[in-house]
Short mmCIF file of C-alpha atoms in Angstrom, two decimals:
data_model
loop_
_atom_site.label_atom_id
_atom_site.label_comp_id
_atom_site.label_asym_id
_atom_site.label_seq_id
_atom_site.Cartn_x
_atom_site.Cartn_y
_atom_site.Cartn_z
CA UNK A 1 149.20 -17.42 49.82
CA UNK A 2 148.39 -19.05 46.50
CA UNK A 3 144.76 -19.94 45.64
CA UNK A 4 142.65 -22.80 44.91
CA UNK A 5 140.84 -20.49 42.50
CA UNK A 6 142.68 -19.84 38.96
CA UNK A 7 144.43 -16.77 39.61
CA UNK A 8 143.57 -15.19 36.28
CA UNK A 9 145.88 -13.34 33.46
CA UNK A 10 145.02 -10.71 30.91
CA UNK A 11 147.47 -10.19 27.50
CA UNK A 12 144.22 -9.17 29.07
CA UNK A 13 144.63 -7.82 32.03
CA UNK A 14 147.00 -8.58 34.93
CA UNK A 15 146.45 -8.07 38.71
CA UNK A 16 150.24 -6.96 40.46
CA UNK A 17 151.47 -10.46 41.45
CA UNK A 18 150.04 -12.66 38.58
CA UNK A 19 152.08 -13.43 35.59
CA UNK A 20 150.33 -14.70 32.47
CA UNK A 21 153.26 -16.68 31.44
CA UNK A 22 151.97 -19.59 33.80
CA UNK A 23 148.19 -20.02 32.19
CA UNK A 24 148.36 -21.65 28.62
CA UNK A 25 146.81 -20.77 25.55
CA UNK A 26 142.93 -21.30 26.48
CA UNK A 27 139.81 -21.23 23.97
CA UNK A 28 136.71 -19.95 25.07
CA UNK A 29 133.34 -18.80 23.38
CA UNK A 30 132.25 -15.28 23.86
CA UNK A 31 128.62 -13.89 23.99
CA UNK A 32 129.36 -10.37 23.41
CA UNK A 33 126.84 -7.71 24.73
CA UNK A 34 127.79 -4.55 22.52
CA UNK A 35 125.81 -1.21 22.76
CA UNK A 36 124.57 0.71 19.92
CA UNK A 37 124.19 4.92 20.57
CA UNK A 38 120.29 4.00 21.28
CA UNK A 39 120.60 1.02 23.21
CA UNK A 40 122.25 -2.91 23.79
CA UNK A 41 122.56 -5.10 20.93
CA UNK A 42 122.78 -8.36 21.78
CA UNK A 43 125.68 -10.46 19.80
CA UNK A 44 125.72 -13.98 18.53
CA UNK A 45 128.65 -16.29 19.78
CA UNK A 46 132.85 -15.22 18.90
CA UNK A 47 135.41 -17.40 19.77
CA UNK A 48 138.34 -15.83 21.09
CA UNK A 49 141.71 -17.16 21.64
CA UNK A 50 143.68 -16.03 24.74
CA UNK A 51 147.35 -15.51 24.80
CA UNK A 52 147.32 -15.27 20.72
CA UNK A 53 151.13 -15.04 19.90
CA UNK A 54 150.82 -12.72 16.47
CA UNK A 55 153.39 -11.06 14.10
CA UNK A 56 153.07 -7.82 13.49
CA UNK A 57 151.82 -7.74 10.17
CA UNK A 58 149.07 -9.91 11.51
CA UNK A 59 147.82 -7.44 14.27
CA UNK A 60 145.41 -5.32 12.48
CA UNK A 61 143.89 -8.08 10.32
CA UNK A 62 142.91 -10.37 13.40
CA UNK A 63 141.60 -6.63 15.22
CA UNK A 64 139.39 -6.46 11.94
CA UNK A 65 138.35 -9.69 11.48
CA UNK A 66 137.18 -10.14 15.33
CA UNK A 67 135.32 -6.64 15.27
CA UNK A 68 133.00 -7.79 11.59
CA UNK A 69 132.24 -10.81 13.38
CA UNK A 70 130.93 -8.44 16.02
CA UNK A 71 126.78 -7.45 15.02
CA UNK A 72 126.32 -4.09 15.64
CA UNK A 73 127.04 -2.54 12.50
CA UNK A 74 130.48 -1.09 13.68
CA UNK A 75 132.95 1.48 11.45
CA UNK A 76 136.04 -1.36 12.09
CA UNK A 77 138.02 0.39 10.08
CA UNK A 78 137.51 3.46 12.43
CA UNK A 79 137.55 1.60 15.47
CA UNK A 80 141.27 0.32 14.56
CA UNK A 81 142.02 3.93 13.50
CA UNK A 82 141.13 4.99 17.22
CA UNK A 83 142.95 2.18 18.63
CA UNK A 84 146.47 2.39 17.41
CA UNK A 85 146.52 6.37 17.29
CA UNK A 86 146.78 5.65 21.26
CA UNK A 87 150.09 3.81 20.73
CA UNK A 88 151.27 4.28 17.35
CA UNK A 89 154.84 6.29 16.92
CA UNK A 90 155.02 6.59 20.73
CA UNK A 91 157.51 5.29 23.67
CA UNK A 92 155.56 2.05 24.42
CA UNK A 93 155.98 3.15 28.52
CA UNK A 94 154.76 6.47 27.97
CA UNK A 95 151.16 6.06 26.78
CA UNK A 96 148.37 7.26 29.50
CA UNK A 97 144.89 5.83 30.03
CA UNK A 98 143.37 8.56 28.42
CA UNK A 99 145.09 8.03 24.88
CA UNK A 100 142.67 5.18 24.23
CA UNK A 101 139.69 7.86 24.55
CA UNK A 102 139.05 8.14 20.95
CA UNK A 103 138.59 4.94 20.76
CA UNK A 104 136.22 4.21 23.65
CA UNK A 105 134.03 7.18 22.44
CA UNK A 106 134.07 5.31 19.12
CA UNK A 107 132.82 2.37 20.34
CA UNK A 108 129.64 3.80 21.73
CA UNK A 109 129.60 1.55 24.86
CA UNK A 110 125.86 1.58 26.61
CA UNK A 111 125.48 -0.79 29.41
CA UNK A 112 123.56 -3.71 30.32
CA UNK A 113 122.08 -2.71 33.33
CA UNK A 114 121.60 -5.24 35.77
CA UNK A 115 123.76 -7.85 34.19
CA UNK A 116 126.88 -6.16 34.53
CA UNK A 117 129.95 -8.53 36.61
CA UNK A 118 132.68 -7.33 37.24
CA UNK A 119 135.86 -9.82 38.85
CA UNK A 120 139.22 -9.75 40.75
CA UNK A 121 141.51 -12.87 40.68
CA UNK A 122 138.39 -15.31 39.46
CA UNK A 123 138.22 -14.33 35.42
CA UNK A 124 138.20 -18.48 34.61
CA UNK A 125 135.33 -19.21 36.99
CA UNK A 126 133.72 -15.83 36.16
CA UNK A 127 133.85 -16.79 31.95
CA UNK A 128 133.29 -20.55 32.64
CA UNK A 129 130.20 -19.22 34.36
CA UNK A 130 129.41 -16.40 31.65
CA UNK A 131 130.41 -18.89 28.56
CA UNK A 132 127.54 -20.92 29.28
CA UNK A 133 125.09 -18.57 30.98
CA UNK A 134 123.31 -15.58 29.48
CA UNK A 135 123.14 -14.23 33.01
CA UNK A 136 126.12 -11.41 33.39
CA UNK A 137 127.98 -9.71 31.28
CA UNK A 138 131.44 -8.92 31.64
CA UNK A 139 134.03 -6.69 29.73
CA UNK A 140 135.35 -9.21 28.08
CA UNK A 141 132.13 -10.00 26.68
CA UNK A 142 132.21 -6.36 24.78
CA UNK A 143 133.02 -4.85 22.36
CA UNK A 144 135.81 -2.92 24.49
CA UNK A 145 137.39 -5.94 25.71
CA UNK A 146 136.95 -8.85 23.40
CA UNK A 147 138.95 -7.48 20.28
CA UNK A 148 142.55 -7.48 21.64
CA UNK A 149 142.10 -10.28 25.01
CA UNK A 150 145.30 -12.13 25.03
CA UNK A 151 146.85 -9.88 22.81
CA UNK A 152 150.15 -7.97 23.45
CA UNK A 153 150.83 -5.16 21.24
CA UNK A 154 153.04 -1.34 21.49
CA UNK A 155 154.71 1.14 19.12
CA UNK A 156 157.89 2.50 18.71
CA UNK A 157 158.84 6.32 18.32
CA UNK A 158 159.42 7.33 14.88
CA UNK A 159 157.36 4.13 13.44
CA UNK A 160 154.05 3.92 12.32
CA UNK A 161 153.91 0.06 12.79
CA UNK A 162 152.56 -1.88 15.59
CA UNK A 163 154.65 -4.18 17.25
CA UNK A 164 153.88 -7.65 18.90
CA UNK A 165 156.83 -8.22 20.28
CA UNK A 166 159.56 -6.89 22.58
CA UNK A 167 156.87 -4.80 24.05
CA UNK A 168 156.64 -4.10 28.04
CA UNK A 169 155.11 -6.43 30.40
CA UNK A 170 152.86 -5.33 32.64
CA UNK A 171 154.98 -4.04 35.39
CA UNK A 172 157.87 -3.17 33.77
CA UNK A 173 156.22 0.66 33.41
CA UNK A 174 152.77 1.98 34.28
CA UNK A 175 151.92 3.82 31.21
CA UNK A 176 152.42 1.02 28.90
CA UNK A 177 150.26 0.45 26.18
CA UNK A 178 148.56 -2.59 27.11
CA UNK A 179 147.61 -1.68 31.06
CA UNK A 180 146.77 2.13 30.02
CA UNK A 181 143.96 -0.18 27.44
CA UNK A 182 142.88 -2.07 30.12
CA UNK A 183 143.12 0.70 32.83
CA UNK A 184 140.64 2.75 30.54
CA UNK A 185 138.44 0.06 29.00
CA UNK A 186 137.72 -1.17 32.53
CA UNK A 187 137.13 2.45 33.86
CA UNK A 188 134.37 3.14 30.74
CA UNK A 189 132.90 -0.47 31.91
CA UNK A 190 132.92 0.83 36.10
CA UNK A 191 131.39 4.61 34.68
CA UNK A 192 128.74 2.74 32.96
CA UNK A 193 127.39 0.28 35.17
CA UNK A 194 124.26 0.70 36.18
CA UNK A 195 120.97 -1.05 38.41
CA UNK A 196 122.45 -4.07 40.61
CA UNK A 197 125.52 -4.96 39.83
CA UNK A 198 127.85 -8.27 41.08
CA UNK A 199 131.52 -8.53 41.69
CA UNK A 200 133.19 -11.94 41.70
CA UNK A 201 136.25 -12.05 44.04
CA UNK A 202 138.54 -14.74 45.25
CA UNK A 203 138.04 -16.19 48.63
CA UNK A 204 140.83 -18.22 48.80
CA UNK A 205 143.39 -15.30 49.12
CA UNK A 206 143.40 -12.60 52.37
CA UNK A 207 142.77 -9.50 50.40
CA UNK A 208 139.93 -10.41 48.12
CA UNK A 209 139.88 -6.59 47.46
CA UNK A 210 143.12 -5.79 47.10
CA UNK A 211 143.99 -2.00 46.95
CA UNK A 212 146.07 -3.56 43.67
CA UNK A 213 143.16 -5.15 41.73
CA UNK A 214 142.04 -2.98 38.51
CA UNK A 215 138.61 -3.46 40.24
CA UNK A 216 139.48 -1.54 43.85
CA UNK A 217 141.66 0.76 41.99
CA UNK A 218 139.42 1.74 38.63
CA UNK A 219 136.47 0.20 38.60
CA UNK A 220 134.72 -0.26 41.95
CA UNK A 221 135.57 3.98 42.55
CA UNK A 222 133.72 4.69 39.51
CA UNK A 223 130.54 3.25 40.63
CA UNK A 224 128.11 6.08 41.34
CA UNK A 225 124.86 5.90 43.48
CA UNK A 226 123.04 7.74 40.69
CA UNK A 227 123.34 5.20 38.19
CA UNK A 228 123.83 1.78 40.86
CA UNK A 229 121.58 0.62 42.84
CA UNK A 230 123.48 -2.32 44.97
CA UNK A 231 126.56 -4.10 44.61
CA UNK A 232 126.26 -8.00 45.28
CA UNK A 233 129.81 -9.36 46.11
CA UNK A 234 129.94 -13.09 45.27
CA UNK A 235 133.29 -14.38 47.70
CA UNK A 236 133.78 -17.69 45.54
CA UNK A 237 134.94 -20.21 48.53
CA UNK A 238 136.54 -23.01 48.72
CA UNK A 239 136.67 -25.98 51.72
CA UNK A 240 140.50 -24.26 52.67
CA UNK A 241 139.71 -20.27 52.00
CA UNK A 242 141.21 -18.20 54.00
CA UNK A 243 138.85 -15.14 54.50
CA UNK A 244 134.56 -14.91 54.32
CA UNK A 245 132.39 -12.11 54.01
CA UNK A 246 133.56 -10.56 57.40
CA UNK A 247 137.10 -10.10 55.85
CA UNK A 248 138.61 -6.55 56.50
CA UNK A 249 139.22 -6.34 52.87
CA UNK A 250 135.79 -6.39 52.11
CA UNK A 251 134.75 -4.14 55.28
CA UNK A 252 137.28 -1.44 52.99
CA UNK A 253 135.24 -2.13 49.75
CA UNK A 254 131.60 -1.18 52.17
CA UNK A 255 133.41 1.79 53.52
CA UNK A 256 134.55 3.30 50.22
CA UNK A 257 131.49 2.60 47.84
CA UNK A 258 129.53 5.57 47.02
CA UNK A 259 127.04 5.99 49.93
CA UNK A 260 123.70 5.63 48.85
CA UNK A 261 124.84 2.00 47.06
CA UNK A 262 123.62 -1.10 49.07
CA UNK A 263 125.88 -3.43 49.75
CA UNK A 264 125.57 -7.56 50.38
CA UNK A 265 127.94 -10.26 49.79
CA UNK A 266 127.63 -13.53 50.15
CA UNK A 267 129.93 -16.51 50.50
CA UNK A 268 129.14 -19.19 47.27
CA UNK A 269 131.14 -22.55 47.01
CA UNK A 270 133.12 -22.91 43.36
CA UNK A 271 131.42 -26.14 43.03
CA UNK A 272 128.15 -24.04 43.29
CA UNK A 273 129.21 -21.86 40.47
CA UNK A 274 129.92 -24.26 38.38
CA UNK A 275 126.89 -26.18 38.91
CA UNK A 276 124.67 -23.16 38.13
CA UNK A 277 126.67 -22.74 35.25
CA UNK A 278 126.56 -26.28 33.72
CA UNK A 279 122.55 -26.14 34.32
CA UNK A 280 120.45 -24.05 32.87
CA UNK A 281 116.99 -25.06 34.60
CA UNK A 282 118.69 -22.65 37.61
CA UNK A 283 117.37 -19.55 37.30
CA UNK A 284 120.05 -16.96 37.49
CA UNK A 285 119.04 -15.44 40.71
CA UNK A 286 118.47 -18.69 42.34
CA UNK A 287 122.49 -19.00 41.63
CA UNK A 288 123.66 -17.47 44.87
#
């Protein structure tokens, strides 16, 4: 059934069932929490545009330009050389996860223990919330995610360009190059999460953990008891949803966390959300 919540699109990443060509262009203000080798660097505010239509002799300039805005002291020029090795000169459907390695080691991703969110079919409530609150951090808010959201990019064999255009969508083939980014960003982000950690999910629809979801089937797996302490799920509701805390979607997310990680969830109105969000004399753990 369709839900009350903003089901949520990625040029970015894309849950099976969602297609991105139905949410418009949206502007939104990042605060990025990037990781030096020694520890997390806290960034000033980025805006990023979602669903950026760019030719592609434009691709590598906006990559650059969003990574010096980024403090940190980052190599851009080698971050963009790790990037499009993964894709560059190759069949656009036949680039894994693991080609983007060089590039998440060269980012030096630490996390943010504690503050880490990760979400499934809620993004827009999730970075309304995260926009105005200093409270979470999700990996969009990184340096692993916020350089190519709403971007759409691929090679070619036998070309050493990068190509904006007339690449796959994300189901025409698993291995293309924008889901393998997101597949692999979003596993670095699960392997690194650390303390308590929250997960926002969709209450509106019956499988708030769907088996589909880049969080059941990369991220949530790759949270490991020695690193994560408890995961809070936060079931966003509305007056009409469909499923609560009891759901036997969420009963499957309990049974297949890595013992030793507490589990709680807890059913939290939208309007709730957003009302946390828009004031900041709530102290983030009084949110929920």
């Amino acid at each position: 059934m369709e839900s009350n919540v903003p089901l949520q699109a990625h040029g970015e990443r894309v849950e099976l069932g969602e297609n991105p060509a139905e949410r418009p262009p949206e502007n939104r203000q990042k605060k990025m929490a990037i990781a030096s080798g020694v520890g997390i660097v806290m960034l000033g505010t980025v805006s990023t545009v979602l669903a950026v239509t760019l030719s592609n002799e434009q691709f590598p300039a906006f990559f650059l330009d969003s990574c010096k805005k980024l403090e940190g002291g980052y190599d851009c020029q080698k971050l963009w050389r790790a990037f499009e090795q993964a894709y560059v000169g190759r069949d656009p459907c036949q680039v894994p996860m693991e080609a983007y390695d060089p590039f998440i080691a060269e980012a030096h991703f630490k996390p943010a223990c504690n503050r880490m969110l990760f979400w499934s079919k809620t993004k827009d409530v999730v970075h309304d919330f995260t926009n105005k609150r200093d409270c979470f951090v999700t990996l969009e808010d990184t340096l692993l995610g916020s350089v190519v959201d709403g971007l759409t990019w691929c090679g070619k064999e036998g070309s050493s360009e990068t190509f904006t255009t007339g690449c796959p969508g994300w189901t025409d083939c698993v291995n293309n190059s924008v889901r393998s980014f997101w597949n692999r960003a979003s596993a670095a982000f699960g392997e690194a999460a650390c303390g308590d950690v929250t997960a926002m999910l969709n209450g509106s629809i019956e499988t708030p953990f769907s088996p589909y979801s880049i969080f059941a089937s990369i991220e949530a797996p790759r949270l490991s008891s020695s690193r994560v302490k408890k995961l809070n799920v936060v079931l966003v509701t509305q007056p009409d949803s469909v499923t609560n805390c009891e759901t036997a979607s969420l009963k499957d997310l309990q049974k297949e966390l890595d013992r030793g990680i507490v589990y709680n969830c807890q059913e939290v109105p939208e309007a709730k959300v957003q009302e946390c969000a828009s004031n900041s004399h709530i102290a983030c753990g009084a949110c929920w």
